[in-house]
Structure formats: C-alpha cells, structure tokens
C-alpha cells in the first residue's frame, strides 16, 4: 500500500515537473519562436517543444516503473503526468484575463495564448490542451510498455522523424529537390512523408537487428581469407564516398553548399586547433586571432580597394597568410611557455581579444580599415576561370581540408607528434625523456595557427570583405567545442563536430537567439551521454573507459 | 676521472637550503647508493644532477663536463637517465608507447629494436602487456616500465629514485636483481633508497645523507657494519 502511495505521489511530482518545464519554455518565448517552423503538416516545432517537455519527463518516470507496475497503472500515470503538465501550462491562458503576465514576461500575450488554446478561447482551448497532454501521456505509457526492442525503435523513429521534418528545407534547397516534393508540405514533412520516415526508421532497425548476428559470425569465420574481400569492400566504399563528396554541391545547390563551406572552414580550423589542444594538450582560447590574421593578410595583399597594398592574386597571398599566422602562433607561444591549463586559457583568450580590438582600433584604421574592414577582396583565379560561387569554393575548401588533414596526420605520426603526446601527458616526465619543451610547445602553436591562417585566407576571398566583428570570441569557442564534441584528438571527429555545431545552427538560423540555447543544450547532453565525443580517438576512449572501470 | 662528480653542491627551494654542500662521485661501472631518511635531500640530489634544479653553489660534472649549464632535456642526450620517484610513467599511453618515448633521443632504429628486446627480456611481464595502458599496470609492473623506459635511452648513467617504494618484498628482490643485471651489462648506477639493507647489499659504495649533508661515505660493506647505520637505517639494535 505504501509503495502505491509513493508511486502516485511521484507521478504527481513528475506532472508538476513536466508542467514547470513546459511553462518555462513557453514563458521565455521558446514555444512561440519555434512555432514559426512547421515540422509535420500543421505541427510546429513549438508544439513539439511542449510535447517533448512533457513527454521526456513522462517517459523517464514511466520507464523507471516499467517492470514493477501494471500496464493499466502506467497508462493512468501517463495520463496524469501529461494532463497535469498540460494543465499547468493551460493556467496561463485561463488566468490571463486577471493577471498581466506581459508585465514580467515580454513574450506573454494574446498571440501566445491563442497558440496554446488552438485559437478556441481560454476555456474550451485549455480543456483541449489538457486533453492533448493526457492523450500524449497515454501514448507514451503505451510506448513504454512495448517490448524493449520496439520501444527503443519507436522512440528513435519518432526523434528521427522530427529531425527530418525540421531539416526538410534541406531537400527543397537541393538541385534534385523535386524528387522529394511528394513528401513535403509547404514547410516540413507532410503526413505521407512523416509516416514514410517513421516506417523506414523502424524497418531499418528491424532489418539490422535480424541481420547482425549472422554477419558478425560470418566475419569471424572468414577472417583470414576474407581480408582481400574486406579490402575490396573498403575500396569500393572509399570510391563511392569520393564520388559523393565530389558530386555533393551539384546535388545540394548553392545555399547548402554555402553551409557546407562554413563547415569546411571550421573543419580546417578544427584540424589545426586539434594539434594544439588535442595532440599537445595546450588549451588555446584565442584561436580566432590566427583566423583573423590569415584573413587580414589575404585582404591587404589582394584587395583591389584603397587598402590593398600589393594587388596580388589569392594564390600568391595564401602562403603569406599562413606564414603570418604561424609567426603569430610563435609570438603567442613565447610568453606562455611556462603556463599551463587555466592560466594558459586566460592568456590566449586575451590574445584573441587584443587582435580583434587592434583590428577595430582607430590607430590602425588607415592601414586596415577599422570597423569598416577591408572590401573588394578578389576571388581566386584558376586557369582563366574564377572561383566564385559557393559551389566553386566548395572544391577549393575541399582541397584545403585535404592538405590540412594530410599534414595533421603526418605530424601526429611523426617524432614531433610523439613529443606532443608525451608533453600532453606529463611535461616534467617528457623533459626527462629528452624532449625540448620550448621547441615542442612553439611548434604546436605554430602549426595550429597556420591551419587557422589558411582558413582565414580562404574565408576572406570567399566572402569578399572582412570586418573585425567577424572575428569574435565565439569562433574560438565554436572551434574548441566542435573538437570536444567530435572527440578530442580525433581527426574524423573534427569533421563530425563541425557538421553538428556549425552545420546545424546554420540551418536553424531563423531562431536567432534560441540557436545558442539549442547549442548549449546539445553540448550539455553530449557531454553527459558521450563524453569521449562522437568519434573519439582510441586513446581517449581508453582513458575514459579506464576511469569508468575504476 | 670519476664519471659523475658533485663538489660542494648547494641547492635551494626558494630560501630553503635542501642541499648544504654535498660532494660525491660515481665511477664508471659502479653501483653507488645514496641512503637517508625522508626529507634528507636524496631526490633533490638527483634533480640537481638532471638539471631540474640549478645549484646555487658548487659543480656537477659528467666526465669533466659541467652539467649545470645544460637544460634537463639536454642532459638526457649526455647519457644520463632518471627513473623518477613515484615512477612518472605516462599513465594513459600503452606500455609500448612509453618504451618508445624512452628512446625519444635516439634515431638508430636497429639499436632501438635491440634495446626493446633487451627490456622485454629483463621484464617479460612488460612484453605480455605491451598493449596495455600503463596506468592500469600494477605498482610493480609500473616500476619495471619506468626502469625499462629509462634503459631505452641507452644511458651510461642511470639514476634510480627509490625503486623499491611500495613494492612487495618478492618484487623488490626482482627489481634489485635486475638492477645488478643492468649494471653488469655496463650501465653505471646511482641508486637512491630508503631501503638501506637492500641497497647496501647490491651497491659497491654508499653515502648516507642527513638533512642535506653527507654524514658518511664508505664501501657498502663497511656501511653495513657501521653501528650508526645499523641503528638508524637497518633497524638493528
Ligand atoms: N618543491 C619543493 N619546494 C620546497 N621544498 C621542497 C620541495 N621539494 C622538496 N623540498 C624540501 O627539501 C627537502 C629535501 O627533499 P627531498 O625530496 O630531496 O627528500 P628525499 O630525501 O627525497 O625524501 P623522501 O625519501 O621522502 O623522498 C625536504 O625538506 C623537502 O621538504
Ligand atoms: Mg625522495
């Protein structure tokens, strides 16, 4: 009897929690802002935010009691949690005639209330909202009581469907967008598309669950003889990947190619910062400075405007952009040689800001344009042809990534790479191995900076004009975050991280300030769920596994 | 000429004088031990030799060459390797990677390979565990790794800082046997120990250090029979 009581008590508690989260996201304006983006037919991201805020709480709670309670009770509890959560949110429109919420919460107002009540007035509408919450809770209870495989598969399919719906602009933007038209609404997926995605996701799960055991058994059995086969497969996959990568911009169209280009530039920077942070273990928060130096060098040397000093071509200027960044890396390195960890982070942070403020300053204005920046930076010529559109730049950036990745890889495998690794692990012991800490640190800073300089040079030519405000702290933070998300020290991780942290926000542009919220939330979730990153380097995995094992 | 010679060395931590003018020498081929209680200055002596601390007064010479003007990593190139107190292995790297870093200063691939085999011969346990993360090795295995790694630099002079610390008696025995082997294969050894009994049983000569000063210097045998040493360091009444 007692445990029964606690079950219902905690159901009520969770209902209140669900309501609190729902209320919070409503009052800060999140639901309203997200309402602008339809995901599936009329269902907007705003609705989904509310549903998720109740749903996640209900799911976690019900799942916890999945084994111990009967299905009937789970359903009742689901209805309670969802209904209570919705009721709390419904209190807003119901009480709005007496309380002026707008006074404190700028987003509260008729528009919000109407959104919450489906435009049906405070009483009928609120009742509907509560009913939706309760039904949603019941639905979640039903999903929770499915067998584990189906439960997981349904949840995954649900999340995938939302994601696809959210990103469905992607398809419209593509050159082959017409192929997807039957599945898309005016915005977001239509019902047919949603069902299709949901179904495909479950079908894929089913297929892979029933295929795996056979496959791995086969792989074990044929290991020695199958080497050539797997090699062949790898080659085919590699060739296919190459074709896809080369053909991608033609498929994606101009806007998406632009997004990919930003991902690419961040990938180059990420590969560089990865040397400093990942290989050498030096926390650098001023990495944007080298990006800025690369870009300004490119601007000054090539601009056809009044600030241009040399009128060189892109190709002549690129080596200098890299060189300037490299030298700056060494100059930053010298004063911080004796610093570690947090101190190093603060000093490098300051360095990044100094460069930006110098670029803004009146003092240097005659040379580099101050806040007006440098304009008229020409595009790179190529055999009488001009690299001009985002699609053209895609290939240039691809080459840049290729070179950066090659250099990063060779460095990591070199003697210097080993010295970096040893220094990262323990500076004193590294020194006792005969490693010169001064040289090792400075080369890490210099190589890391040079990648950023290259990215900056391409960026300057890509956008055609550069301004100090393009080089703010956020870029440094972004690059650092994408390395962490991808997996510190891992090269493929850099690309995955860029895609997640640069590509996604770019596609969620319209949500302006909430973009950072999503960004922050996903970083937190990521660090909790997969602390070693999406694509960790073996050594990081080792270290984390070891800590878990302790 | 002695291989290593310290003359009237004074070393400081800030204003604390940890070494108050010590002099000692190690001849080529010897095992010399430096014994003393906690805080006597044993580690400080080794840190001074390896360049981590610059003495304020006095000289440290290796085959007549002044060592104090070199940086720690340069002294490794002179043929001096240290197994630091508390082992100082790279905990997140594998055994093989640790050994590889031990040979950082060398680039004779063949020689490195030979020495790797030699280390694995001295410590078969390391060979079995060469792909294991060093941090997960047992204390004894970590000590073996630290010694093996120092050997990978093919040093002429090996400095060992309390290799017996925290090890079970059987393992201490094994480690000390290995030290003798290493010495027989031609490496000169300066061994810092609190375990005076073991140290004096394998060393040729020894020094007793007390609060930064050398109070006794003699052959190992004489030290073993010295009444004061027996009382203070060998726990005999
Ligand atoms: N970094 C430091 N800063 C200040 N004082 C230090 C420092 N390191 C050692 N000392 C002091 O110098 C003296 C000698 O220390 P040292 O580490 O050489 O002793 P030890 O003989 O190696 O002792 P143990 O057997 O405990 O390792 C001690 O009094 C110690 O407190
Ligand atoms: Mg000591």
PDB file of N, CA, C and O and ligand atoms in Angstrom, chain B residues 38-39 41-44 85 161-162 165 192 194, ligand 2:
ATOM      1  N   UNK B  38      63.418  10.246   5.180  1.00  0.00           N
ATOM      2  CA  UNK B  38      62.548  11.153   4.428  1.00  0.00           C
ATOM      3  C   UNK B  38      63.024  12.591   4.571  1.00  0.00           C
ATOM      4  O   UNK B  38      63.356  13.032   5.661  1.00  0.00           O
ATOM      5  N   UNK B  39      63.035  13.290   3.484  1.00  0.00           N
ATOM      6  CA  UNK B  39      63.378  14.705   3.531  1.00  0.00           C
ATOM      7  C   UNK B  39      64.863  14.969   3.667  1.00  0.00           C
ATOM      8  O   UNK B  39      65.270  16.108   3.865  1.00  0.00           O
ATOM      9  N   UNK B  41      67.068  14.841   1.362  1.00  0.00           N
ATOM     10  CA  UNK B  41      67.580  15.551   0.191  1.00  0.00           C
ATOM     11  C   UNK B  41      68.018  14.621  -0.921  1.00  0.00           C
ATOM     12  O   UNK B  41      68.716  15.041  -1.847  1.00  0.00           O
ATOM     13  N   UNK B  42      67.580  13.384  -0.869  1.00  0.00           N
ATOM     14  CA  UNK B  42      68.003  12.406  -1.881  1.00  0.00           C
ATOM     15  C   UNK B  42      67.452  12.780  -3.260  1.00  0.00           C
ATOM     16  O   UNK B  42      68.180  12.838  -4.258  1.00  0.00           O
ATOM     17  N   UNK B  43      66.134  13.015  -3.288  1.00  0.00           N
ATOM     18  CA  UNK B  43      65.515  13.372  -4.565  1.00  0.00           C
ATOM     19  C   UNK B  43      66.092  14.686  -5.093  1.00  0.00           C
ATOM     20  O   UNK B  43      66.350  14.835  -6.291  1.00  0.00           O
ATOM     21  N   UNK B  44      66.329  15.602  -4.158  1.00  0.00           N
ATOM     22  CA  UNK B  44      66.890  16.888  -4.561  1.00  0.00           C
ATOM     23  C   UNK B  44      68.251  16.688  -5.233  1.00  0.00           C
ATOM     24  O   UNK B  44      68.576  17.353  -6.219  1.00  0.00           O
ATOM     25  N   UNK B  85      61.075   9.395  -8.851  1.00  0.00           N
ATOM     26  CA  UNK B  85      60.331   8.944  -7.684  1.00  0.00           C
ATOM     27  C   UNK B  85      58.851   8.847  -8.062  1.00  0.00           C
ATOM     28  O   UNK B  85      58.327   9.696  -8.777  1.00  0.00           O
ATOM     29  N   UNK B 161      65.384   6.555  -8.365  1.00  0.00           N
ATOM     30  CA  UNK B 161      64.892   7.168  -7.136  1.00  0.00           C
ATOM     31  C   UNK B 161      63.886   6.247  -6.444  1.00  0.00           C
ATOM     32  O   UNK B 161      62.740   6.151  -6.857  1.00  0.00           O
ATOM     33  N   UNK B 162      64.344   5.583  -5.422  1.00  0.00           N
ATOM     34  CA  UNK B 162      63.524   4.671  -4.605  1.00  0.00           C
ATOM     35  C   UNK B 162      62.718   3.676  -5.429  1.00  0.00           C
ATOM     36  O   UNK B 162      61.492   3.663  -5.395  1.00  0.00           O
ATOM     37  N   UNK B 165      60.029   1.495  -3.580  1.00  0.00           N
ATOM     38  CA  UNK B 165      58.924   2.100  -2.847  1.00  0.00           C
ATOM     39  C   UNK B 165      57.592   1.416  -3.161  1.00  0.00           C
ATOM     40  O   UNK B 165      57.206   1.278  -4.314  1.00  0.00           O
ATOM     41  N   UNK B 192      69.129   5.727  -5.284  1.00  0.00           N
ATOM     42  CA  UNK B 192      68.642   6.377  -4.072  1.00  0.00           C
ATOM     43  C   UNK B 192      67.666   5.438  -3.401  1.00  0.00           C
ATOM     44  O   UNK B 192      66.802   4.867  -4.051  1.00  0.00           O
ATOM     45  N   UNK B 194      65.541   4.261   0.514  1.00  0.00           N
ATOM     46  CA  UNK B 194      65.321   4.265   1.962  1.00  0.00           C
ATOM     47  C   UNK B 194      65.528   2.864   2.498  1.00  0.00           C
ATOM     48  O   UNK B 194      65.824   2.671   3.671  1.00  0.00           O
TER      49      UNK B 194
HETATM   50 MG1  LIG C   2      62.626  11.490  -2.497  1.00  0.00          MG
END
